[in-house]
Amino acid sequence: MATTSTTGSTLLQPLSNAVQLPIDQVNFVVCQLFALLAAVWFRTYLHSSKTSCFIRHVVATLLGLYLALFCFGWYALHFLVQSGISYCIMIIIGVENMHNPMMIITQKITSLAYEIHDGMFRKDEELTASQRGLAVRRMPSLLEYLSYNCNFMGILAGPLCSYKDYITFIEGRSYHMTRSGENGKEEIQNERAEPSPNVAVIQKLLVCGLSLLFHLTISNTLPVEYNIDENFQATASWPTKVIYLYVSLLAARPKYYFAWTLADAINNAAGFGFRGYDENGTARWDLISNLRIQQIEMSTSFKMFLDNWNIQTALWLKRVCYERASLSPTIQTFVLSAIWHGVYPGYYLTFLTGVVMTLAARAMRNNFRHYFIKPPQLKLLYDVTTWIVTQIAISYTVVPFVLLSVKPSFMFYSSWYYGLHIAGILVLLLLPVKKTQRGKNTQENVQLARSKKFDERENFLGQNSFSTTNNVCNQNQEIASRHSSLKQ
């Protein structure tokens, strides 16, 4: 029997028993599949060309609250209450400080809070280019706010999106996209027909199916907990320990691939997630994609892994913390990430270890990579070596994230003699590390420091990887202004 306590509906308990999965997981998957069908219906019958923004907001919000109620029971009222309270706070205090305990809602509320603050309480010259592109220039209505936070497409698994992107989708302006011309400027593509997301949705559902199959058939046979099994630790050779560490953490990832890819497919099915056209004129549906599986599995640096894993959360951390931190932005960002994930000690051990690994990997890369660029054979050797080291370091770092508790986490690290911790600290002590160049006296210096941040500062998150939403927001601004002028 798979019976477990749940705050949500027990209607699917027989199905839970039949598939031998906890009722909470069954409720989640079934609600997401329902959301997928609802998304198709939403795009077909409540298209922006057929109904008003008001109706789209209301339906998206009510469906989202229903799904939350089914999965979480009356606890789902917290979504509504917290969102309402936060809305009132934003109006009263001008969005100076925002905190919220729920993960996706937290991301959305804090993101919107800073976007409103940047748009209504700061001067344009004080903002970075990305902050100007995302800035919200008027206070959202209560309905817009609730729809953004509680819509059925993202209430259960996200992913996070910017408020401007969401409103652009609701208003039906996301299809009037631009693409880069030969001169590097964005060209309006108003004459194009609205692209269909069907191919992108089918591809993502295939990825979901393969990920779920892998998780149900293989993941359970390679538990991460076996890394701290006393018999395994006593009898396994070091190569065996290293290989099992990598394989067990590799097997733990498909459940995230399934959940995040399904969430992305749901948004695409509703018509949300369009990012314009590539150089070949092909529609792209990765505006709010949360991961890039191939890049994750082939990562040759800690940064490359972070840039492609849980992308929207990394964007959120960059926008609300890293860009705004005046001291040790990498450390502050990792600490915020740990606090956001929850109270389990394993989260904090993982993210504190991640600080050491990130800084050490950056120092190694900055000091040695340029020696291995040419010839191609040497570059290949470098890539293979850094892939192996990166995969081992990532696996070593995230074991506490899976084990959650302090004792098993320290059991694992002690069985490895804290080897990678020591190696990382030695790298930081022995190798020169790039220092941040900051202006201190004038507004110009402040702006100069901000503009150089992604190149000169600790590159925790790559700007190139995360320019998508900012570019689209800038495009939307330009399109909106042109559209309004045409109306006049």
Short mmCIF file of C-alpha atoms in Angstrom, two decimals:
data_model
loop_
_atom_site.label_atom_id
_atom_site.label_comp_id
_atom_site.label_asym_id
_atom_site.label_seq_id
_atom_site.Cartn_x
_atom_site.Cartn_y
_atom_site.Cartn_z
CA MET A 1 0.00 0.00 0.00
CA ALA A 2 1.21 3.50 -0.84
CA THR A 3 -1.08 5.24 1.64
CA THR A 4 0.48 8.33 3.16
CA SER A 5 -0.89 11.32 4.99
CA THR A 6 -1.79 14.22 2.76
CA THR A 7 -3.39 17.61 3.16
CA GLY A 8 -4.85 17.32 -0.33
CA SER A 9 -7.56 15.19 -1.91
CA THR A 10 -7.64 11.42 -1.34
CA LEU A 11 -9.85 10.85 -4.37
CA LEU A 12 -6.95 9.19 -6.20
CA GLN A 13 -5.94 6.90 -3.33
CA PRO A 14 -6.93 3.74 -5.28
CA LEU A 15 -4.66 4.84 -8.13
CA SER A 16 -1.92 5.59 -5.63
CA ASN A 17 -2.22 2.08 -4.23
CA ALA A 18 -2.23 0.55 -7.71
CA VAL A 19 0.97 2.26 -8.86
CA GLN A 20 2.62 2.09 -5.43
CA LEU A 21 3.39 5.79 -5.29
CA PRO A 22 2.57 8.28 -2.51
CA ILE A 23 -0.78 10.02 -2.92
CA ASP A 24 0.89 13.45 -2.98
CA GLN A 25 2.97 12.45 -6.00
CA VAL A 26 -0.05 10.98 -7.76
CA ASN A 27 -2.09 14.13 -7.09
CA PHE A 28 0.74 16.26 -8.47
CA VAL A 29 1.15 14.28 -11.70
CA VAL A 30 -2.59 14.02 -12.35
CA CYS A 31 -3.10 17.73 -11.70
CA GLN A 32 -0.26 18.59 -14.05
CA LEU A 33 -1.76 16.38 -16.76
CA PHE A 34 -5.09 18.10 -16.17
CA ALA A 35 -3.29 21.44 -16.44
CA LEU A 36 -1.83 20.31 -19.77
CA LEU A 37 -5.32 19.61 -21.14
CA ALA A 38 -6.60 22.85 -19.65
CA ALA A 39 -3.74 24.69 -21.34
CA VAL A 40 -4.77 23.36 -24.75
CA TRP A 41 -8.37 24.39 -24.05
CA PHE A 42 -7.21 27.80 -22.77
CA ARG A 43 -5.23 28.49 -25.93
CA THR A 44 -8.01 27.24 -28.22
CA TYR A 45 -11.14 28.75 -26.67
CA LEU A 46 -9.80 31.61 -24.54
CA HIS A 47 -7.27 32.91 -27.01
CA SER A 48 -6.50 36.60 -26.65
CA SER A 49 -8.18 37.21 -30.02
CA LYS A 50 -11.44 35.64 -28.80
CA THR A 51 -11.86 36.96 -25.30
CA SER A 52 -10.78 39.76 -23.00
CA CYS A 53 -7.72 39.91 -20.76
CA PHE A 54 -10.09 40.04 -17.79
CA ILE A 55 -11.59 36.65 -18.63
CA ARG A 56 -8.16 35.13 -19.25
CA HIS A 57 -6.92 36.40 -15.90
CA VAL A 58 -10.00 35.14 -14.01
CA VAL A 59 -10.00 31.67 -15.58
CA ALA A 60 -6.25 31.20 -15.19
CA THR A 61 -6.47 32.19 -11.52
CA LEU A 62 -9.51 30.06 -10.64
CA LEU A 63 -8.08 26.97 -12.33
CA GLY A 64 -4.82 27.49 -10.50
CA LEU A 65 -6.50 27.80 -7.12
CA TYR A 66 -8.54 24.66 -7.84
CA LEU A 67 -5.40 22.67 -8.60
CA ALA A 68 -3.75 23.98 -5.45
CA LEU A 69 -6.83 23.05 -3.43
CA PHE A 70 -6.83 19.52 -4.89
CA CYS A 71 -3.14 18.98 -4.15
CA PHE A 72 -2.83 20.78 -0.81
CA GLY A 73 -6.35 20.99 0.60
CA TRP A 74 -7.33 24.05 2.55
CA TYR A 75 -3.66 24.79 3.06
CA ALA A 76 -3.92 26.14 -0.48
CA LEU A 77 -5.69 29.16 0.99
CA HIS A 78 -2.24 30.24 2.10
CA PHE A 79 -1.44 30.91 -1.55
CA LEU A 80 -4.34 33.35 -1.74
CA VAL A 81 -3.88 34.88 1.72
CA GLN A 82 -0.12 35.34 1.37
CA SER A 83 -0.52 36.79 -2.10
CA GLY A 84 -3.19 39.21 -0.88
CA ILE A 85 -1.13 40.31 2.11
CA SER A 86 1.95 40.76 -0.06
CA TYR A 87 -0.05 42.85 -2.54
CA CYS A 88 -1.16 45.17 0.26
CA ILE A 89 2.43 45.43 1.54
CA MET A 90 3.70 46.36 -1.92
CA ILE A 91 1.18 49.21 -2.11
CA ILE A 92 1.78 50.46 1.44
CA ILE A 93 5.59 50.39 1.71
CA GLY A 94 6.58 50.91 -1.90
CA VAL A 95 8.24 47.51 -2.30
CA GLU A 96 11.34 48.15 -0.23
CA ASN A 97 11.40 44.69 1.40
CA MET A 98 9.58 41.50 0.51
CA HIS A 99 9.77 38.05 2.09
CA ASN A 100 7.51 35.04 1.58
CA PRO A 101 7.86 31.42 2.74
CA MET A 102 6.49 29.57 -0.31
CA MET A 103 8.98 28.69 -2.99
CA ILE A 104 7.42 29.58 -6.34
CA ILE A 105 5.21 32.27 -4.82
CA THR A 106 8.29 33.65 -3.08
CA GLN A 107 10.13 33.92 -6.36
CA LYS A 108 7.25 35.65 -8.09
CA ILE A 109 6.48 38.07 -5.28
CA THR A 110 10.09 39.11 -4.73
CA SER A 111 10.76 39.37 -8.46
CA LEU A 112 7.72 41.56 -9.00
CA ALA A 113 8.55 43.60 -5.90
CA TYR A 114 11.97 44.49 -7.27
CA GLU A 115 10.58 45.06 -10.78
CA ILE A 116 8.04 47.53 -9.42
CA HIS A 117 10.65 49.15 -7.21
CA ASP A 118 12.99 49.55 -10.19
CA GLY A 119 10.23 50.92 -12.40
CA MET A 120 8.50 53.27 -9.97
CA PHE A 121 11.00 54.22 -7.28
CA ARG A 122 14.38 54.38 -9.03
CA LYS A 123 15.78 56.50 -11.83
CA ASP A 124 16.59 54.82 -15.14
CA GLU A 125 20.25 55.81 -14.92
CA GLU A 126 20.52 53.86 -11.67
CA LEU A 127 19.42 50.62 -13.33
CA THR A 128 21.32 48.01 -15.27
CA ALA A 129 20.13 47.18 -18.78
CA SER A 130 18.37 44.02 -17.56
CA GLN A 131 16.67 45.90 -14.72
CA ARG A 132 15.39 48.55 -17.13
CA GLY A 133 14.00 45.84 -19.41
CA LEU A 134 12.12 44.14 -16.59
CA ALA A 135 11.01 47.28 -14.73
CA VAL A 136 7.25 47.57 -14.14
CA ARG A 137 6.08 51.17 -14.49
CA ARG A 138 2.62 50.91 -12.92
CA MET A 139 1.19 49.03 -9.95
CA PRO A 140 -0.58 45.84 -11.10
CA SER A 141 -4.25 45.43 -10.30
CA LEU A 142 -5.17 42.83 -7.69
CA LEU A 143 -6.51 40.51 -10.42
CA GLU A 144 -3.32 40.81 -12.47
CA TYR A 145 -1.27 40.14 -9.36
CA LEU A 146 -3.25 37.04 -8.37
CA SER A 147 -3.24 35.75 -11.93
CA TYR A 148 0.54 36.12 -12.13
CA ASN A 149 1.06 34.29 -8.83
CA CYS A 150 -1.67 31.66 -8.96
CA ASN A 151 -2.31 30.81 -12.61
CA PHE A 152 -2.90 27.12 -13.35
CA MET A 153 0.10 26.85 -15.67
CA GLY A 154 2.69 27.51 -12.99
CA ILE A 155 1.15 27.25 -9.54
CA LEU A 156 2.35 23.67 -8.88
CA ALA A 157 5.81 23.58 -10.45
CA GLY A 158 6.53 26.96 -11.97
CA PRO A 159 8.64 27.85 -13.70
CA LEU A 160 9.22 31.43 -12.69
CA CYS A 161 8.63 34.05 -15.35
CA SER A 162 8.88 37.81 -15.29
CA TYR A 163 5.66 39.75 -14.71
CA LYS A 164 6.05 41.61 -18.00
CA ASP A 165 6.38 38.36 -19.96
CA TYR A 166 3.25 36.98 -18.31
CA ILE A 167 1.17 40.09 -18.97
CA THR A 168 2.43 40.19 -22.55
CA PHE A 169 1.20 36.60 -22.97
CA ILE A 170 -2.22 37.33 -21.43
CA GLU A 171 -2.66 40.37 -23.65
CA GLY A 172 -1.70 38.39 -26.74
CA ARG A 173 1.36 40.46 -27.63
CA SER A 174 3.98 37.73 -27.21
CA TYR A 175 3.64 36.57 -30.83
CA HIS A 176 4.61 39.95 -32.28
CA MET A 177 8.20 39.06 -31.67
CA THR A 178 11.45 40.27 -33.10
CA ARG A 179 14.62 38.64 -34.23
CA SER A 180 18.15 39.91 -34.71
CA GLY A 181 18.92 41.43 -38.08
CA GLU A 182 22.29 41.55 -39.77
CA ASN A 183 23.10 44.87 -38.12
CA GLY A 184 22.44 43.37 -34.68
CA LYS A 185 19.25 45.36 -34.15
CA GLU A 186 15.88 43.79 -33.47
CA GLU A 187 13.47 43.74 -36.38
CA ILE A 188 9.71 43.60 -35.87
CA GLN A 189 8.07 40.52 -37.37
CA ASN A 190 4.41 41.57 -37.19
CA GLU A 191 3.56 40.00 -40.52
CA ARG A 192 4.22 36.45 -39.32
CA ALA A 193 1.37 34.14 -38.49
CA GLU A 194 1.06 33.03 -34.90
CA PRO A 195 3.39 30.03 -34.43
CA SER A 196 2.04 26.73 -33.12
CA PRO A 197 3.61 25.25 -29.97
CA ASN A 198 2.49 21.71 -30.85
CA VAL A 199 5.88 20.41 -31.99
CA ALA A 200 7.66 21.88 -28.97
CA VAL A 201 5.02 20.45 -26.62
CA ILE A 202 5.25 16.96 -28.15
CA GLN A 203 9.04 16.99 -27.95
CA LYS A 204 8.94 18.00 -24.30
CA LEU A 205 6.33 15.37 -23.48
CA LEU A 206 8.60 12.74 -25.02
CA VAL A 207 11.41 13.93 -22.75
CA CYS A 208 8.96 13.71 -19.83
CA GLY A 209 8.04 10.14 -20.72
CA LEU A 210 11.65 9.01 -20.99
CA SER A 211 12.58 10.77 -17.75
CA LEU A 212 9.67 9.22 -15.88
CA LEU A 213 10.48 5.78 -17.25
CA PHE A 214 14.11 6.14 -16.21
CA HIS A 215 13.08 7.32 -12.75
CA LEU A 216 10.62 4.46 -12.17
CA THR A 217 12.86 1.68 -13.50
CA ILE A 218 16.45 2.68 -12.74
CA SER A 219 16.62 5.46 -10.17
CA ASN A 220 15.31 3.31 -7.31
CA THR A 221 17.98 0.69 -7.97
CA LEU A 222 20.76 3.25 -7.48
CA PRO A 223 19.93 5.03 -4.19
CA VAL A 224 22.16 7.91 -3.14
CA GLU A 225 21.97 6.56 0.43
CA TYR A 226 24.11 3.58 -0.61
CA ASN A 227 27.10 5.95 -0.72
CA ILE A 228 27.09 5.92 3.11
CA ASP A 229 26.37 2.21 3.52
CA GLU A 230 28.93 0.87 6.00
CA ASN A 231 29.58 -2.33 4.07
CA PHE A 232 29.99 -0.40 0.82
CA GLN A 233 32.38 2.07 2.42
CA ALA A 234 34.44 -0.75 3.95
CA THR A 235 34.71 -3.00 0.91
CA ALA A 236 34.47 -0.81 -2.21
CA SER A 237 37.60 0.42 -3.94
CA TRP A 238 38.05 4.14 -4.55
CA PRO A 239 37.29 3.90 -8.28
CA THR A 240 34.08 2.04 -7.40
CA LYS A 241 33.11 4.72 -4.88
CA VAL A 242 33.72 7.49 -7.39
CA ILE A 243 31.79 5.76 -10.16
CA TYR A 244 28.84 4.91 -7.90
CA LEU A 245 28.74 8.48 -6.57
CA TYR A 246 28.43 9.81 -10.10
CA VAL A 247 25.94 7.19 -11.29
CA SER A 248 23.68 7.50 -8.22
CA LEU A 249 23.44 11.28 -8.57
CA LEU A 250 22.92 10.91 -12.31
CA ALA A 251 19.99 8.59 -11.57
CA ALA A 252 18.53 11.14 -9.14
CA ARG A 253 18.13 13.84 -11.80
CA PRO A 254 15.37 12.43 -14.09
CA LYS A 255 12.60 13.26 -11.60
CA TYR A 256 13.60 16.93 -11.90
CA TYR A 257 13.81 16.61 -15.67
CA PHE A 258 10.28 15.19 -15.67
CA ALA A 259 8.70 17.83 -13.42
CA TRP A 260 10.36 20.87 -14.98
CA THR A 261 9.94 19.74 -18.59
CA LEU A 262 6.25 18.95 -18.00
CA ALA A 263 5.75 22.38 -16.45
CA ASP A 264 7.41 23.96 -19.48
CA ALA A 265 5.18 21.93 -21.83
CA ILE A 266 2.06 23.07 -19.97
CA ASN A 267 2.98 26.72 -20.41
CA ASN A 268 3.81 26.17 -24.09
CA ALA A 269 0.51 24.37 -24.67
CA ALA A 270 -1.28 27.47 -23.38
CA GLY A 271 0.75 29.60 -25.79
CA PHE A 272 3.22 30.93 -23.21
CA GLY A 273 6.96 30.60 -23.68
CA PHE A 274 7.45 31.85 -27.23
CA ARG A 275 10.83 33.56 -27.62
CA GLY A 276 10.78 34.77 -31.19
CA TYR A 277 12.53 33.20 -34.15
CA ASP A 278 16.06 31.99 -34.66
CA GLU A 279 18.24 32.91 -37.63
CA ASN A 280 16.51 30.22 -39.71
CA GLY A 281 13.05 31.61 -38.98
CA THR A 282 12.16 28.71 -36.67
CA ALA A 283 9.94 29.49 -33.70
CA ARG A 284 11.60 29.05 -30.31
CA TRP A 285 9.61 27.97 -27.26
CA ASP A 286 12.21 28.19 -24.52
CA LEU A 287 11.48 31.58 -22.96
CA ILE A 288 10.83 30.06 -19.53
CA SER A 289 12.53 26.67 -19.92
CA ASN A 290 14.09 25.56 -16.65
CA LEU A 291 16.87 23.29 -17.83
CA ARG A 292 19.01 22.17 -20.75
CA ILE A 293 19.63 18.48 -20.27
CA GLN A 294 22.42 18.01 -22.79
CA GLN A 295 24.42 20.93 -21.41
CA ILE A 296 23.88 19.68 -17.85
CA GLU A 297 25.18 16.21 -18.56
CA MET A 298 28.10 17.48 -20.66
CA SER A 299 29.11 20.31 -18.31
CA THR A 300 32.84 20.94 -18.20
CA SER A 301 32.67 23.53 -15.42
CA PHE A 302 30.71 24.15 -12.25
CA LYS A 303 29.40 27.37 -13.78
CA MET A 304 28.17 25.61 -16.92
CA PHE A 305 26.19 23.17 -14.77
CA LEU A 306 24.64 25.98 -12.72
CA ASP A 307 23.82 27.99 -15.85
CA ASN A 308 21.73 25.14 -17.25
CA TRP A 309 20.15 23.66 -14.10
CA ASN A 310 16.98 25.24 -12.69
CA ILE A 311 17.54 28.20 -14.98
CA GLN A 312 14.64 30.37 -13.82
CA THR A 313 15.65 30.02 -10.17
CA ALA A 314 19.20 30.96 -11.10
CA LEU A 315 17.79 34.00 -12.91
CA TRP A 316 15.80 34.92 -9.84
CA LEU A 317 18.86 34.62 -7.60
CA LYS A 318 20.85 36.77 -10.00
CA ARG A 319 18.20 39.48 -10.22
CA VAL A 320 17.15 39.79 -6.59
CA CYS A 321 20.48 39.06 -4.90
CA TYR A 322 23.61 38.73 -7.00
CA GLU A 323 23.13 41.91 -9.04
CA ARG A 324 22.21 43.91 -5.94
CA ALA A 325 24.73 42.56 -3.42
CA SER A 326 27.48 44.99 -2.48
CA LEU A 327 29.68 42.46 -0.67
CA SER A 328 30.54 38.83 -1.54
CA PRO A 329 27.68 38.34 -4.02
CA THR A 330 28.48 34.66 -4.62
CA ILE A 331 28.32 33.80 -0.92
CA GLN A 332 25.15 35.84 -0.39
CA THR A 333 23.52 34.17 -3.38
CA PHE A 334 24.27 30.65 -2.18
CA VAL A 335 23.01 31.49 1.32
CA LEU A 336 19.77 32.90 -0.10
CA SER A 337 19.37 29.78 -2.23
CA ALA A 338 19.76 27.57 0.85
CA ILE A 339 17.24 29.61 2.85
CA TRP A 340 14.77 29.57 -0.04
CA HIS A 341 14.96 25.78 -0.38
CA GLY A 342 13.94 25.14 3.23
CA VAL A 343 15.12 24.24 6.71
CA TYR A 344 16.88 20.92 6.10
CA PRO A 345 20.56 21.12 7.15
CA GLY A 346 21.57 19.24 4.00
CA TYR A 347 20.56 22.22 1.89
CA TYR A 348 22.93 24.49 3.78
CA LEU A 349 25.80 21.99 3.60
CA THR A 350 25.30 21.68 -0.15
CA PHE A 351 25.22 25.42 -0.82
CA LEU A 352 28.12 26.21 1.51
CA THR A 353 30.14 23.51 -0.22
CA GLY A 354 28.97 24.98 -3.50
CA VAL A 355 30.54 28.33 -2.59
CA VAL A 356 33.95 26.69 -2.18
CA MET A 357 33.57 24.60 -5.34
CA THR A 358 32.39 27.55 -7.45
CA LEU A 359 35.19 29.87 -6.36
CA ALA A 360 37.83 27.15 -6.68
CA ALA A 361 36.61 26.10 -10.13
CA ARG A 362 36.67 29.72 -11.26
CA ALA A 363 40.21 30.19 -9.99
CA MET A 364 41.39 27.03 -11.75
CA ARG A 365 39.72 28.03 -14.99
CA ASN A 366 41.07 31.59 -14.94
CA ASN A 367 44.62 30.43 -14.22
CA PHE A 368 44.98 27.39 -16.46
CA ARG A 369 42.40 27.25 -19.24
CA HIS A 370 44.30 29.54 -21.63
CA TYR A 371 47.16 27.04 -21.72
CA PHE A 372 44.91 24.37 -23.25
CA ILE A 373 43.13 26.21 -26.05
CA LYS A 374 45.38 24.92 -28.84
CA PRO A 375 46.05 22.49 -30.44
CA PRO A 376 42.64 20.77 -30.71
CA GLN A 377 43.99 17.55 -29.21
CA LEU A 378 45.09 19.40 -26.09
CA LYS A 379 41.73 21.19 -25.90
CA LEU A 380 39.95 17.82 -26.12
CA LEU A 381 42.10 16.45 -23.30
CA TYR A 382 41.25 19.52 -21.22
CA ASP A 383 37.51 19.16 -21.92
CA VAL A 384 37.48 15.46 -20.99
CA THR A 385 39.44 16.10 -17.81
CA THR A 386 37.28 19.04 -16.73
CA TRP A 387 34.11 17.06 -17.51
CA ILE A 388 35.23 14.25 -15.19
CA VAL A 389 36.28 16.65 -12.43
CA THR A 390 33.08 18.71 -12.77
CA GLN A 391 30.76 15.70 -12.60
CA ILE A 392 32.54 14.34 -9.53
CA ALA A 393 32.54 17.77 -7.84
CA ILE A 394 28.84 18.33 -8.56
CA SER A 395 27.93 14.88 -7.25
CA TYR A 396 30.09 15.36 -4.14
CA THR A 397 28.50 18.75 -3.48
CA VAL A 398 24.83 17.74 -3.78
CA VAL A 399 24.86 14.53 -1.72
CA PRO A 400 23.69 16.41 1.44
CA PHE A 401 20.91 17.99 -0.64
CA VAL A 402 19.53 14.47 -1.17
CA LEU A 403 20.33 13.05 2.27
CA LEU A 404 18.90 16.17 4.01
CA SER A 405 20.11 15.40 7.55
CA VAL A 406 23.38 16.39 9.22
CA LYS A 407 24.60 12.98 10.38
CA PRO A 408 24.41 11.09 7.06
CA SER A 409 25.83 14.11 5.24
CA PHE A 410 28.88 14.26 7.48
CA MET A 411 29.18 10.47 7.25
CA PHE A 412 29.54 10.82 3.50
CA TYR A 413 32.01 13.70 3.60
CA SER A 414 34.11 11.99 6.28
CA SER A 415 34.20 8.80 4.19
CA TRP A 416 35.82 10.96 1.49
CA TYR A 417 38.06 12.59 4.11
CA TYR A 418 36.61 15.97 3.09
CA GLY A 419 38.94 15.67 0.12
CA LEU A 420 37.26 18.08 -2.26
CA HIS A 421 36.69 20.63 0.50
CA ILE A 422 40.40 20.59 1.30
CA ALA A 423 41.36 20.71 -2.38
CA GLY A 424 39.04 23.65 -3.00
CA ILE A 425 40.37 25.63 -0.04
CA LEU A 426 43.98 24.95 -1.10
CA VAL A 427 43.19 26.20 -4.61
CA LEU A 428 41.76 29.42 -3.21
CA LEU A 429 44.76 29.90 -0.93
CA LEU A 430 47.43 29.14 -3.52
CA LEU A 431 46.05 30.54 -6.78
CA PRO A 432 45.44 34.22 -7.52
CA VAL A 433 41.77 35.15 -7.75
CA LYS A 434 40.38 38.03 -9.78
CA LYS A 435 39.26 40.90 -7.61
CA THR A 436 36.19 43.01 -8.19
CA GLN A 437 36.77 46.47 -9.60
CA ARG A 438 34.20 48.78 -8.03
CA GLY A 439 33.59 52.49 -8.30
CA LYS A 440 33.01 54.11 -4.94
CA ASN A 441 32.75 57.84 -5.32
CA THR A 442 30.51 58.91 -8.14
CA GLN A 443 27.32 57.81 -9.79
CA GLU A 444 29.30 57.19 -12.98
CA ASN A 445 31.60 54.82 -11.17
CA VAL A 446 28.66 52.97 -9.73
CA GLN A 447 27.16 52.54 -13.17
CA LEU A 448 30.53 51.50 -14.62
CA ALA A 449 30.95 48.86 -11.96
CA ARG A 450 27.46 47.55 -12.64
CA SER A 451 28.02 47.40 -16.38
CA LYS A 452 31.22 45.39 -15.90
CA LYS A 453 29.74 43.13 -13.25
CA PHE A 454 29.26 40.04 -15.38
CA ASP A 455 32.80 40.09 -16.76
CA GLU A 456 34.88 41.35 -13.86
CA ARG A 457 32.98 40.12 -10.85
CA GLU A 458 32.52 36.54 -9.66
CA ASN A 459 30.64 35.09 -12.61
CA PHE A 460 28.23 32.95 -10.61
CA LEU A 461 25.64 33.18 -13.35
CA GLY A 462 26.41 33.80 -17.02
CA GLN A 463 24.81 36.81 -18.63
CA ASN A 464 24.80 35.22 -22.07
CA SER A 465 22.83 32.25 -20.80
CA PHE A 466 20.23 34.44 -19.19
CA SER A 467 19.72 37.33 -21.59
CA THR A 468 16.62 35.78 -23.11
CA THR A 469 13.90 37.19 -20.90
CA ASN A 470 15.53 40.59 -20.73
CA ASN A 471 15.75 40.80 -24.52
CA VAL A 472 12.12 39.79 -24.91
CA CYS A 473 11.04 42.37 -22.36
CA ASN A 474 12.90 45.04 -24.29
CA GLN A 475 11.27 43.79 -27.49
CA ASN A 476 7.84 43.88 -25.89
CA GLN A 477 8.37 47.46 -24.75
CA GLU A 478 9.28 48.55 -28.27
CA ILE A 479 6.36 46.65 -29.81
CA ALA A 480 3.87 48.06 -27.31
CA SER A 481 4.95 51.63 -28.00
CA ARG A 482 4.75 51.11 -31.76
CA HIS A 483 1.39 49.38 -31.45
CA SER A 484 -0.06 52.24 -29.40
CA SER A 485 1.24 54.81 -31.84
CA LEU A 486 -0.39 52.92 -34.72
CA LYS A 487 -3.71 52.98 -32.87
CA GLN A 488 -3.44 56.71 -32.43
#
